[in-house]
Short mmCIF file of C-alpha atoms and ligand atoms in Angstrom, two decimals:
data_model
loop_
_atom_site.label_atom_id
_atom_site.label_comp_id
_atom_site.label_asym_id
_atom_site.label_seq_id
_atom_site.Cartn_x
_atom_site.Cartn_y
_atom_site.Cartn_z
CA UNK M 378 22.99 -76.71 -275.73
CA UNK M 379 19.98 -74.42 -276.10
CA UNK M 380 16.37 -75.47 -276.43
CA UNK M 381 15.81 -72.75 -279.01
CA UNK M 382 18.11 -70.54 -281.09
CA UNK M 383 16.38 -67.53 -282.63
CA UNK M 384 18.10 -65.81 -285.52
CA UNK M 385 17.07 -62.15 -285.74
CA UNK M 386 15.74 -59.86 -283.01
CA UNK M 387 12.91 -58.00 -284.77
CA UNK M 388 9.23 -58.33 -283.80
CA UNK M 389 9.11 -62.04 -284.69
CA UNK M 390 12.45 -62.88 -283.08
CA UNK M 391 12.18 -60.96 -279.84
CA UNK M 392 8.58 -61.97 -279.22
CA UNK M 393 9.42 -65.63 -279.85
CA UNK M 394 12.44 -65.42 -277.54
CA UNK M 395 10.35 -63.76 -274.83
CA UNK M 396 7.55 -66.34 -275.03
CA UNK M 397 9.93 -69.30 -275.16
CA UNK M 398 12.02 -67.93 -272.29
CA UNK M 399 8.87 -67.30 -270.28
CA UNK M 400 7.82 -70.92 -270.85
CA UNK M 401 11.13 -72.06 -269.35
CA UNK M 402 13.10 -72.85 -272.50
CA UNK M 403 16.81 -72.05 -272.64
CA UNK M 404 16.93 -69.50 -275.46
CA UNK M 405 19.69 -67.81 -277.46
CA UNK M 406 18.67 -64.77 -279.51
CA UNK M 407 21.16 -63.59 -282.15
CA UNK M 408 20.88 -60.04 -283.55
CA UNK M 409 23.41 -58.39 -285.86
CA UNK M 410 22.23 -54.77 -285.66
CA UNK M 411 19.79 -53.72 -282.94
CA UNK M 412 17.11 -55.47 -280.92
CA UNK M 413 13.69 -54.50 -282.22
CA UNK M 414 14.76 -54.95 -285.84
CA UNK M 415 13.47 -52.80 -288.69
CA UNK M 416 10.13 -52.16 -286.93
CA UNK M 417 11.55 -50.46 -283.85
CA UNK M 418 14.70 -48.95 -285.32
CA UNK M 419 14.01 -47.96 -288.90
CA UNK M 420 10.40 -48.74 -289.76
CA UNK M 421 7.05 -48.73 -287.99
CA UNK M 422 7.92 -46.87 -284.81
CA UNK M 423 10.30 -44.11 -285.99
CA UNK M 424 8.07 -43.33 -288.98
CA UNK M 425 5.08 -43.00 -286.65
CA UNK M 426 7.06 -40.60 -284.44
CA UNK M 427 7.83 -38.39 -287.47
CA UNK M 428 4.25 -38.60 -288.73
CA UNK M 429 2.87 -37.61 -285.35
CA UNK M 430 5.04 -34.47 -285.33
CA UNK M 431 3.68 -33.69 -288.80
CA UNK M 432 0.13 -34.16 -287.53
CA UNK M 433 0.76 -31.79 -284.61
CA UNK M 434 2.11 -29.23 -287.10
CA UNK M 435 -0.87 -29.67 -289.43
CA UNK M 436 -3.32 -29.15 -286.55
CA UNK M 437 -1.43 -26.08 -285.38
CA UNK M 438 -1.37 -24.60 -288.89
CA UNK M 439 -5.12 -25.04 -289.18
CA UNK M 440 -5.69 -23.96 -285.59
CA UNK M 441 -7.69 -20.89 -286.60
CA UNK M 442 -10.28 -23.12 -288.27
CA UNK M 443 -10.78 -24.82 -284.92
CA UNK M 444 -10.95 -21.48 -283.15
CA UNK M 445 -7.39 -21.75 -281.86
CA UNK M 446 -4.89 -19.00 -282.61
CA UNK M 447 -1.36 -20.28 -283.15
CA UNK M 448 1.07 -17.86 -284.73
CA UNK M 449 4.55 -18.48 -286.12
CA UNK M 450 4.09 -22.24 -286.16
CA UNK M 451 6.98 -24.12 -287.75
CA UNK M 452 8.59 -27.54 -287.70
CA UNK M 453 12.13 -28.08 -286.42
CA UNK M 454 13.17 -31.19 -288.35
CA UNK M 455 16.27 -31.77 -286.22
CA UNK M 456 14.16 -31.71 -283.07
CA UNK M 457 11.63 -34.06 -284.67
CA UNK M 458 14.41 -36.55 -285.49
CA UNK M 459 15.86 -36.18 -281.98
CA UNK M 460 12.44 -36.97 -280.47
CA UNK M 461 12.11 -39.94 -282.81
CA UNK M 462 15.50 -41.21 -281.61
CA UNK M 463 14.37 -40.90 -278.00
CA UNK M 464 11.21 -42.90 -278.74
CA UNK M 465 13.27 -45.62 -280.45
CA UNK M 466 15.77 -45.73 -277.58
CA UNK M 467 13.00 -46.12 -275.00
CA UNK M 468 11.38 -48.98 -276.86
CA UNK M 469 14.63 -50.78 -277.69
CA UNK M 470 15.67 -50.66 -274.04
CA UNK M 471 12.24 -52.08 -273.23
CA UNK M 472 12.98 -55.08 -275.46
CA UNK M 473 16.41 -55.50 -273.83
CA UNK M 474 14.73 -55.56 -270.42
CA UNK M 475 12.16 -58.06 -271.68
CA UNK M 476 14.92 -60.42 -272.79
CA UNK M 477 16.60 -60.15 -269.41
CA UNK M 478 13.36 -60.72 -267.52
CA UNK M 479 12.77 -63.92 -269.49
CA UNK M 480 16.35 -65.15 -269.13
CA UNK M 481 17.01 -64.97 -272.89
CA UNK M 482 20.71 -65.02 -273.77
CA UNK M 483 21.35 -62.29 -276.38
CA UNK M 484 24.33 -62.49 -278.74
CA UNK M 485 25.27 -59.43 -280.81
CA UNK M 486 26.67 -60.46 -284.18
CA UNK M 487 25.87 -62.10 -287.50
CA UNK M 488 24.49 -65.57 -286.94
CA UNK M 489 25.05 -68.20 -289.64
CA UNK M 490 23.34 -71.58 -289.67
CA UNK M 491 25.95 -74.32 -289.94
CA UNK M 492 23.73 -77.40 -289.66
CA UNK M 493 20.24 -78.60 -288.71
CA UNK M 494 20.89 -77.83 -285.05
CA UNK M 495 23.81 -75.42 -285.11
CA UNK M 496 24.33 -71.68 -285.55
CA UNK M 497 27.68 -69.86 -285.43
CA UNK M 498 28.06 -66.33 -284.12
CA UNK M 499 31.25 -64.39 -283.39
CA UNK M 500 33.37 -67.50 -284.05
CA UNK M 501 31.45 -69.77 -281.65
CA UNK M 502 29.12 -72.54 -282.71
CA UNK M 503 25.96 -73.01 -280.62
CA UNK M 504 23.71 -76.04 -280.62
CA UNK M 505 19.93 -75.78 -280.40
CA UNK M 506 17.19 -78.38 -280.30
CA UNK M 507 15.02 -76.03 -282.36
CA UNK M 508 15.94 -73.13 -284.67
CA UNK M 509 13.66 -70.21 -285.47
CA UNK M 510 14.66 -68.00 -288.39
CA UNK M 511 13.41 -64.42 -288.09
CA UNK M 512 15.88 -62.52 -290.27
CA UNK M 513 13.22 -60.21 -291.70
CA UNK M 514 13.44 -58.35 -294.96
CA UNK M 515 15.46 -55.66 -296.71
CA UNK M 516 14.60 -53.00 -299.29
CA UNK M 517 14.35 -54.24 -302.84
CA UNK M 518 16.75 -52.10 -304.86
CA UNK M 519 15.68 -51.90 -308.52
CA UNK M 520 18.35 -52.06 -311.20
CA UNK M 521 17.72 -48.45 -312.25
CA UNK M 522 20.85 -46.60 -313.44
CA UNK M 523 22.12 -44.29 -310.70
CA UNK M 524 20.41 -46.04 -307.76
CA UNK M 525 23.51 -47.91 -306.57
CA UNK M 526 25.77 -44.86 -306.87
CA UNK M 527 23.08 -42.64 -305.36
CA UNK M 528 22.83 -44.90 -302.32
CA UNK M 529 26.61 -44.83 -301.89
CA UNK M 530 26.65 -41.03 -302.04
CA UNK M 531 23.61 -40.50 -299.81
CA UNK M 532 21.50 -39.06 -302.64
CA UNK M 533 19.27 -42.11 -302.88
CA UNK M 534 17.81 -43.35 -299.61
CA UNK M 535 16.01 -46.38 -298.24
CA UNK M 536 13.60 -46.44 -295.31
CA UNK M 537 16.67 -46.47 -293.03
CA UNK M 538 18.46 -43.30 -294.14
CA UNK M 539 15.37 -41.21 -294.76
CA UNK M 540 14.43 -41.35 -291.10
CA UNK M 541 17.73 -39.77 -290.08
CA UNK M 542 18.16 -36.96 -292.62
CA UNK M 543 19.85 -34.04 -290.85
CA UNK M 544 18.15 -31.49 -293.13
CA UNK M 545 14.85 -31.41 -294.99
CA UNK M 546 15.32 -32.00 -298.72
CA UNK M 547 14.05 -29.17 -300.91
CA UNK M 548 12.88 -31.64 -303.58
CA UNK M 549 12.15 -35.19 -302.48
CA UNK M 550 11.29 -37.74 -305.13
CA UNK M 551 9.70 -40.96 -303.91
CA UNK M 552 9.99 -43.95 -306.22
CA UNK M 553 7.08 -46.28 -305.40
CA UNK M 554 3.71 -45.07 -304.14
CA UNK M 555 3.19 -47.93 -301.68
CA UNK M 556 3.05 -47.83 -297.90
CA UNK M 557 6.55 -46.55 -297.17
CA UNK M 558 6.44 -44.09 -300.06
CA UNK M 559 3.12 -42.58 -298.97
CA UNK M 560 4.01 -42.33 -295.30
CA UNK M 561 7.28 -40.59 -296.06
CA UNK M 562 5.66 -38.38 -298.71
CA UNK M 563 3.16 -37.41 -296.01
CA UNK M 564 5.80 -36.40 -293.45
CA UNK M 565 8.07 -34.50 -295.85
CA UNK M 566 5.12 -32.74 -297.49
CA UNK M 567 3.92 -31.49 -294.10
CA UNK M 568 7.47 -30.61 -293.07
CA UNK M 569 7.90 -28.39 -296.12
CA UNK M 570 9.72 -30.39 -298.83
CA UNK M 571 8.41 -30.43 -302.39
CA UNK M 572 7.41 -34.06 -302.91
CA UNK M 573 6.87 -36.03 -306.12
CA UNK M 574 5.76 -39.66 -306.02
CA UNK M 575 6.58 -41.74 -309.09
CA UNK M 576 4.55 -44.94 -309.30
CA UNK M 577 4.60 -47.49 -312.10
CA UNK M 578 0.99 -48.62 -311.57
CA UNK M 579 -2.07 -46.53 -312.51
CA UNK M 580 -2.80 -45.93 -308.81
CA UNK M 581 -1.13 -45.44 -305.45
CA UNK M 582 -1.36 -47.58 -302.30
CA UNK M 583 -1.15 -50.98 -303.98
CA UNK M 584 -3.82 -53.38 -302.80
CA UNK M 585 -5.84 -50.70 -301.00
CA UNK M 586 -9.48 -50.35 -302.09
CA UNK M 587 -9.38 -48.32 -305.32
CA UNK M 588 -11.92 -45.72 -304.14
CA UNK M 589 -9.87 -45.09 -301.00
CA UNK M 590 -6.61 -44.87 -302.90
CA UNK M 591 -8.05 -42.28 -305.29
CA UNK M 592 -9.49 -40.13 -302.45
CA UNK M 593 -6.15 -40.37 -300.63
CA UNK M 594 -4.35 -39.28 -303.78
CA UNK M 595 -6.71 -36.32 -304.20
CA UNK M 596 -6.15 -35.33 -300.57
CA UNK M 597 -2.39 -35.31 -301.02
CA UNK M 598 -2.58 -33.51 -304.35
CA UNK M 599 -4.49 -30.76 -302.57
CA UNK M 600 -1.71 -30.64 -299.99
CA UNK M 601 0.85 -30.17 -302.77
CA UNK M 602 2.22 -33.66 -303.46
CA UNK M 603 2.67 -34.43 -307.15
CA UNK M 604 1.90 -37.94 -308.36
CA UNK M 605 3.30 -39.34 -311.58
CA UNK M 606 1.45 -42.60 -312.23
CA UNK M 607 2.03 -45.23 -314.95
CA UNK M 608 5.59 -43.96 -314.88
CA UNK M 609 8.81 -45.93 -315.33
CA UNK M 610 11.92 -44.44 -313.73
CA UNK M 611 14.84 -44.69 -316.14
CA UNK M 612 17.70 -42.95 -314.32
CA UNK M 613 18.52 -41.01 -311.20
CA UNK M 614 21.27 -38.42 -310.89
CA UNK M 615 22.41 -36.11 -308.07
CA UNK M 616 19.89 -33.47 -309.13
CA UNK M 617 17.13 -35.18 -311.12
CA UNK M 618 15.01 -38.28 -311.54
CA UNK M 619 14.18 -39.27 -315.12
CA UNK M 620 11.11 -41.26 -316.04
CA UNK M 621 9.06 -42.35 -319.04
CA UNK M 622 5.34 -42.51 -319.60
CA UNK M 623 3.63 -43.51 -322.82
CA UNK M 624 6.87 -43.29 -324.78
CA UNK M 625 7.63 -39.73 -323.60
CA UNK M 626 10.59 -38.85 -321.35
CA UNK M 627 10.33 -36.51 -318.38
CA UNK M 628 12.47 -35.42 -315.46
CA UNK M 629 11.82 -33.93 -312.04
CA UNK M 630 14.32 -32.14 -309.77
CA UNK M 631 15.47 -34.12 -306.74
CA UNK M 632 18.07 -33.49 -304.10
CA UNK M 633 17.04 -36.74 -302.35
CA UNK M 634 15.30 -39.80 -303.79
CA UNK M 635 13.57 -42.42 -301.66
CA UNK M 636 13.61 -45.94 -303.05
CA UNK M 637 10.44 -47.61 -301.76
CA UNK M 638 9.50 -50.19 -304.37
CA UNK M 639 8.97 -53.09 -301.99
CA UNK M 640 11.00 -55.33 -299.72
CA UNK M 641 12.50 -58.80 -300.11
CA UNK M 642 13.02 -61.52 -297.49
CA UNK M 643 16.54 -61.61 -295.99
CA UNK M 644 17.53 -65.16 -296.80
CA UNK M 645 21.00 -64.90 -298.28
CA UNK M 646 24.21 -65.36 -296.31
CA UNK M 647 22.49 -66.96 -293.31
CA UNK M 648 23.44 -70.57 -294.09
CA UNK M 649 20.05 -71.93 -295.17
CA UNK M 650 21.85 -74.35 -297.51
CA UNK M 651 23.78 -75.88 -294.61
CA UNK M 652 20.52 -77.05 -293.07
CA UNK M 653 18.71 -77.71 -296.36
CA UNK M 654 15.96 -75.12 -295.71
CA UNK M 655 13.78 -74.72 -298.78
CA UNK M 656 13.03 -71.30 -300.28
CA UNK M 657 10.74 -70.22 -303.09
CA UNK M 658 11.30 -66.90 -304.86
CA UNK M 659 13.75 -65.91 -302.13
CA UNK M 660 11.34 -66.57 -299.23
CA UNK M 661 11.48 -69.44 -296.72
CA UNK M 662 8.57 -71.81 -297.25
CA UNK M 663 6.69 -72.63 -294.04
CA UNK M 664 3.56 -74.58 -293.15
CA UNK M 665 0.67 -73.33 -291.00
CA UNK M 666 2.69 -73.95 -287.85
CA UNK M 667 5.67 -71.97 -289.13
CA UNK M 668 7.80 -75.08 -289.65
CA UNK M 669 10.08 -75.21 -292.70
CA UNK M 670 10.74 -78.35 -294.75
CA UNK M 671 13.26 -79.35 -292.06
CA UNK M 672 11.76 -80.77 -288.85
CA UNK M 673 12.64 -78.54 -285.90
CA UNK M 674 13.52 -75.50 -288.02
CA UNK M 675 10.85 -72.80 -288.02
CA UNK M 676 10.64 -69.37 -289.65
CA UNK M 677 8.46 -66.37 -288.80
CA UNK M 678 8.04 -62.78 -289.97
CA UNK M 679 8.99 -61.08 -293.24
CA UNK M 680 11.51 -63.83 -294.08
CA UNK M 681 8.64 -66.09 -295.22
CA UNK M 682 7.40 -63.35 -297.56
CA UNK M 683 3.74 -64.04 -296.74
CA UNK M 684 2.46 -60.79 -295.29
CA UNK M 685 5.48 -58.63 -294.38
CA UNK M 686 3.85 -56.78 -291.51
CA UNK M 687 5.13 -56.56 -287.95
CA UNK M 688 1.80 -57.65 -286.47
CA UNK M 689 1.75 -60.73 -288.71
CA UNK M 690 5.28 -61.45 -287.54
CA UNK M 691 4.22 -61.32 -283.88
CA UNK M 692 1.47 -63.86 -284.42
CA UNK M 693 3.61 -66.13 -286.62
CA UNK M 694 6.25 -66.13 -283.88
CA UNK M 695 3.64 -67.01 -281.28
CA UNK M 696 2.35 -69.87 -283.44
CA UNK M 697 5.86 -71.24 -283.99
CA UNK M 698 6.74 -71.13 -280.28
CA UNK M 699 3.45 -72.74 -279.30
CA UNK M 700 4.16 -75.62 -281.68
CA UNK M 701 7.71 -75.94 -280.37
CA UNK M 702 6.22 -76.15 -276.87
CA UNK M 703 3.90 -78.91 -278.06
CA UNK M 704 0.75 -76.76 -278.08
CA UNK M 705 -1.35 -77.00 -281.23
CA UNK M 706 -1.62 -73.66 -283.02
CA UNK M 707 -1.91 -72.59 -286.65
CA UNK M 708 -1.58 -69.32 -288.55
CA UNK M 709 -4.58 -67.73 -290.28
CA UNK M 710 -4.16 -64.87 -292.71
CA UNK M 711 -7.77 -63.91 -293.52
CA UNK M 712 -8.18 -61.14 -290.96
CA UNK M 713 -4.83 -59.35 -290.83
CA UNK M 714 -5.40 -55.60 -290.72
CA UNK M 715 -3.28 -53.18 -292.71
CA UNK M 716 -2.82 -49.49 -292.07
CA UNK M 717 -1.30 -46.57 -293.94
CA UNK M 718 -0.49 -43.86 -291.41
CA UNK M 719 -1.05 -40.92 -293.69
CA UNK M 720 -3.22 -38.00 -292.55
CA UNK M 721 -6.01 -39.10 -293.00
CA UNK M 722 -5.18 -42.68 -292.14
CA UNK M 723 -6.32 -45.56 -294.34
CA UNK M 724 -6.95 -48.99 -292.85
CA UNK M 725 -8.38 -52.24 -294.11
CA UNK M 726 -9.01 -55.83 -293.17
CA UNK M 727 -10.27 -58.79 -295.17
CA UNK M 728 -11.33 -58.83 -298.79
CA UNK M 729 -11.35 -55.80 -301.04
CA UNK M 730 -14.03 -55.53 -303.71
CA UNK M 731 -11.34 -56.43 -306.25
CA UNK M 732 -9.93 -59.44 -304.36
CA UNK M 733 -13.41 -60.83 -303.64
CA UNK M 734 -14.42 -60.59 -307.29
CA UNK M 735 -11.12 -62.18 -308.37
CA UNK M 736 -11.94 -65.13 -306.11
CA UNK M 737 -15.37 -65.37 -307.69
CA UNK M 738 -17.13 -64.55 -304.39
CA UNK M 739 -20.65 -63.16 -304.65
CA UNK M 740 -20.58 -59.94 -302.70
CA UNK M 741 -22.43 -56.76 -301.95
CA UNK M 742 -20.73 -53.55 -300.93
CA UNK M 743 -21.98 -50.72 -298.74
CA UNK M 744 -20.17 -47.40 -298.63
CA UNK M 745 -20.88 -44.56 -296.26
CA UNK M 746 -19.32 -41.13 -295.89
CA UNK M 747 -17.50 -40.62 -292.59
CA UNK M 748 -19.61 -37.44 -292.24
CA UNK M 749 -22.31 -39.73 -290.86
CA UNK M 750 -20.19 -40.04 -287.71
CA UNK M 751 -20.84 -37.18 -285.32
CA UNK M 752 -17.39 -37.29 -283.83
CA UNK M 753 -15.79 -37.25 -287.27
CA UNK M 754 -17.71 -34.07 -288.14
CA UNK M 755 -16.78 -32.51 -284.79
CA UNK M 756 -13.08 -33.16 -285.29
CA UNK M 757 -12.42 -32.82 -289.01
CA UNK M 758 -12.32 -29.82 -291.31
CA UNK M 759 -12.94 -31.71 -294.53
CA UNK M 760 -15.25 -34.59 -295.00
CA UNK M 761 -14.10 -37.01 -297.62
CA UNK M 762 -13.42 -40.02 -295.40
CA UNK M 763 -15.34 -43.18 -296.21
CA UNK M 764 -16.18 -46.59 -294.81
CA UNK M 765 -16.76 -49.47 -297.19
CA UNK M 766 -17.99 -52.91 -296.19
CA UNK M 767 -17.74 -56.06 -298.26
CA UNK M 768 -20.49 -58.55 -297.47
CA UNK M 769 -21.06 -62.10 -298.70
CA UNK M 770 -24.31 -62.08 -300.66
CA UNK M 771 -25.71 -65.39 -299.42
CA UNK M 772 -24.30 -65.93 -295.92
CA UNK M 773 -24.38 -62.19 -295.05
CA UNK M 774 -20.93 -62.60 -293.46
CA UNK M 775 -18.75 -59.55 -293.20
CA UNK M 776 -15.76 -60.19 -295.50
CA UNK M 777 -13.96 -56.86 -295.62
CA UNK M 778 -13.83 -53.44 -293.96
CA UNK M 779 -12.09 -50.43 -295.54
CA UNK M 780 -11.72 -47.09 -293.85
CA UNK M 781 -10.34 -43.71 -294.77
CA UNK M 782 -10.31 -41.14 -291.98
CA UNK M 783 -8.48 -40.58 -288.74
CA UNK M 784 -8.62 -43.22 -286.02
CA UNK M 785 -8.97 -45.80 -288.83
CA UNK M 786 -5.73 -47.35 -287.53
CA UNK M 787 -7.34 -47.96 -284.13
CA UNK M 788 -10.82 -48.88 -285.38
CA UNK M 789 -9.64 -51.56 -287.77
CA UNK M 790 -8.80 -53.95 -284.97
CA UNK M 791 -12.50 -54.20 -284.09
CA UNK M 792 -13.33 -54.91 -287.71
CA UNK M 793 -10.66 -57.61 -287.69
CA UNK M 794 -12.36 -59.25 -284.72
CA UNK M 795 -15.68 -59.20 -286.59
CA UNK M 796 -14.16 -60.93 -289.60
CA UNK M 797 -12.06 -63.36 -287.57
CA UNK M 798 -15.13 -64.43 -285.57
CA UNK M 799 -17.21 -64.63 -288.77
CA UNK M 800 -19.88 -62.14 -287.70
CA UNK M 801 -22.86 -61.72 -289.99
CA UNK M 802 -24.53 -58.40 -290.80
CA UNK M 803 -27.23 -59.05 -288.21
CA UNK M 804 -24.61 -59.80 -285.51
CA UNK M 805 -22.86 -56.48 -286.18
CA UNK M 806 -26.21 -54.67 -286.12
CA UNK M 807 -26.87 -56.07 -282.65
CA UNK M 808 -23.54 -54.81 -281.24
CA UNK M 809 -23.53 -51.63 -279.14
CA UNK M 810 -20.87 -49.19 -280.30
CA UNK M 811 -19.71 -46.35 -278.05
CA UNK M 812 -21.12 -42.93 -279.01
CA UNK M 813 -19.88 -40.54 -280.24
CA UNK M 814 -17.05 -42.34 -281.99
CA UNK M 815 -15.76 -42.67 -285.51
CA UNK M 816 -16.05 -46.47 -285.29
CA UNK M 817 -19.85 -46.12 -285.23
CA UNK M 818 -19.60 -45.61 -288.96
CA UNK M 819 -19.47 -49.41 -289.37
CA UNK M 820 -22.89 -49.73 -287.75
CA UNK M 821 -24.19 -46.68 -289.61
CA UNK M 822 -23.19 -48.39 -292.87
CA UNK M 823 -25.47 -51.29 -292.05
CA UNK M 824 -28.23 -49.34 -290.35
CA UNK M 825 -28.87 -47.00 -293.25
CA UNK M 826 -29.41 -49.84 -295.67
CA UNK M 827 -32.01 -52.55 -295.68
CA UNK M 828 -29.46 -55.31 -295.17
P1 NAI V 588 4.93 -51.65 -301.28
O1 NAI V 588 4.88 -52.98 -301.86
O2 NAI V 588 3.92 -51.20 -300.28
O3 NAI V 588 4.89 -50.53 -302.45
C1 NAI V 588 5.81 -50.50 -303.48
C2 NAI V 588 5.24 -49.67 -304.61
O4 NAI V 588 6.27 -49.44 -305.56
C3 NAI V 588 4.11 -50.37 -305.37
O5 NAI V 588 3.03 -49.48 -305.51
C4 NAI V 588 4.74 -50.72 -306.72
O6 NAI V 588 3.82 -50.71 -307.77
C5 NAI V 588 5.76 -49.61 -306.88
N1 NAI V 588 6.89 -49.89 -307.72
C6 NAI V 588 7.60 -51.04 -307.83
N2 NAI V 588 8.63 -50.89 -308.69
C7 NAI V 588 8.59 -49.61 -309.14
C8 NAI V 588 9.39 -48.83 -310.01
N3 NAI V 588 10.47 -49.34 -310.60
N4 NAI V 588 9.03 -47.54 -310.24
C9 NAI V 588 7.94 -47.00 -309.64
N5 NAI V 588 7.16 -47.70 -308.79
C10 NAI V 588 7.48 -48.97 -308.53
O7 NAI V 588 6.42 -51.51 -300.69
P2 NAI V 588 7.06 -50.45 -299.70
O8 NAI V 588 6.27 -49.20 -299.66
O9 NAI V 588 8.49 -50.39 -300.09
O10 NAI V 588 6.89 -51.16 -298.30
C11 NAI V 588 7.58 -52.39 -298.05
C12 NAI V 588 6.92 -53.22 -297.00
O11 NAI V 588 6.92 -52.57 -295.76
C13 NAI V 588 5.51 -53.57 -297.35
O12 NAI V 588 5.36 -54.95 -297.21
C14 NAI V 588 4.70 -52.84 -296.33
O13 NAI V 588 3.54 -53.56 -295.99
C15 NAI V 588 5.65 -52.67 -295.16
N6 NAI V 588 5.33 -51.45 -294.43
C16 NAI V 588 4.20 -51.39 -293.70
C17 NAI V 588 3.84 -50.23 -293.08
C18 NAI V 588 2.57 -50.18 -292.34
O14 NAI V 588 1.99 -51.20 -292.04
N7 NAI V 588 2.03 -49.00 -292.05
C19 NAI V 588 4.67 -49.04 -293.12
C20 NAI V 588 5.81 -49.19 -293.97
C21 NAI V 588 6.12 -50.37 -294.56
#
């Protein structure tokens, strides 16, 4: 009999197991593929390893503009993938060690819920006082003719296969200009593939601030990426991707096609029916504590379909375990940062101009060029980064921060703290930022205006 059985060893699952084990609970963690889940093995971490290699290449190529001579610079894709594998291996073994240190029992295999307190794995049924479902998400595969066959033949790829390509594609077509699509377009463009992104909406980067998404698009167009917007893919073959726009048909050559049109919670085949766990639109419904409709059964991470980000998953797992341990804790979603690790990076937290207006909030916006940051000017060759703040008109509370420019991924955490702690414009003005840094741009935004 376990105190807690955790199904799925991704960020939500392994963090929950670690915390519960640390608190003295007897924990069983069941993972069918690899500890670390999508994030460590085929998502966040490996993609960042590839993107960093691309960044190193980009700097080296432009070395002369920084006064650095670097001749014969080239990227060895196989070596990049090998380094990525090393990074993944290091981090996965770190998670394995973490489980051991916290006395978490790990079972390798497919776990299936068989009742309100039971999960079967490898032919054995285990009993747990509490269950925590952290089975994550999987790529949504659109019913486009040729996708299924393409995946079987290795022509079409998901986020998993694209990270392990032995050779660079000559022509890569990316279906879906969201986060995965843009990050992969960024790497393969730098690495030397011809990249076309086909997006059904009029703009890339989904919910990102529209000004930032259009600057990002312009940046990548200048680097050679082609964007086909408002486009509906109709068929993929071994050599081409066909699409329609405004009633006209087009095609683009492709030796590989990435399918990145979103992800869906992994809720089928895990026995949710056996316990009576309620789902809506394929996602497990949870309350603020992470509990499902069944007392004692919790869910955290992508499987609840709420935010689908590894950092959200970590916090949801923490909240669930705290409640299981009898400590009051509740999830808040208003200050969850998001990052697109392109070069330049885009990062945001809180309301966008669009989301605030949709909610009927009275807001003011302030936008400032990143060129107002001394460090940004010292380190960048082009200057089209921006910082945009969304401010509540009456209360003067900071509601949203949107950044385009490198280090945005690291700066956004500070902006998240400001929003989470409900800082007002005057509070932010009174903070001392380190100088010279790119993060100063937030203060510059406020200082240059009579706010
Ligand atoms: P996404 O939701 O970010 O983007 C999907 C894009 O595909 C959207 O722009 C959508 O309009 C478009 N689309 C949908 N159907 C289409 C079709 N038939 N033809 C053309 N375009 C179509 O999903 P994505 O990029 O697959 O990422 C999945 C999840 O992984 C997201 O929840 C994301 O937040 C997460 N992720 C986060 C990362 C990060 O935080 N840096 C990195 C990678 C993934």
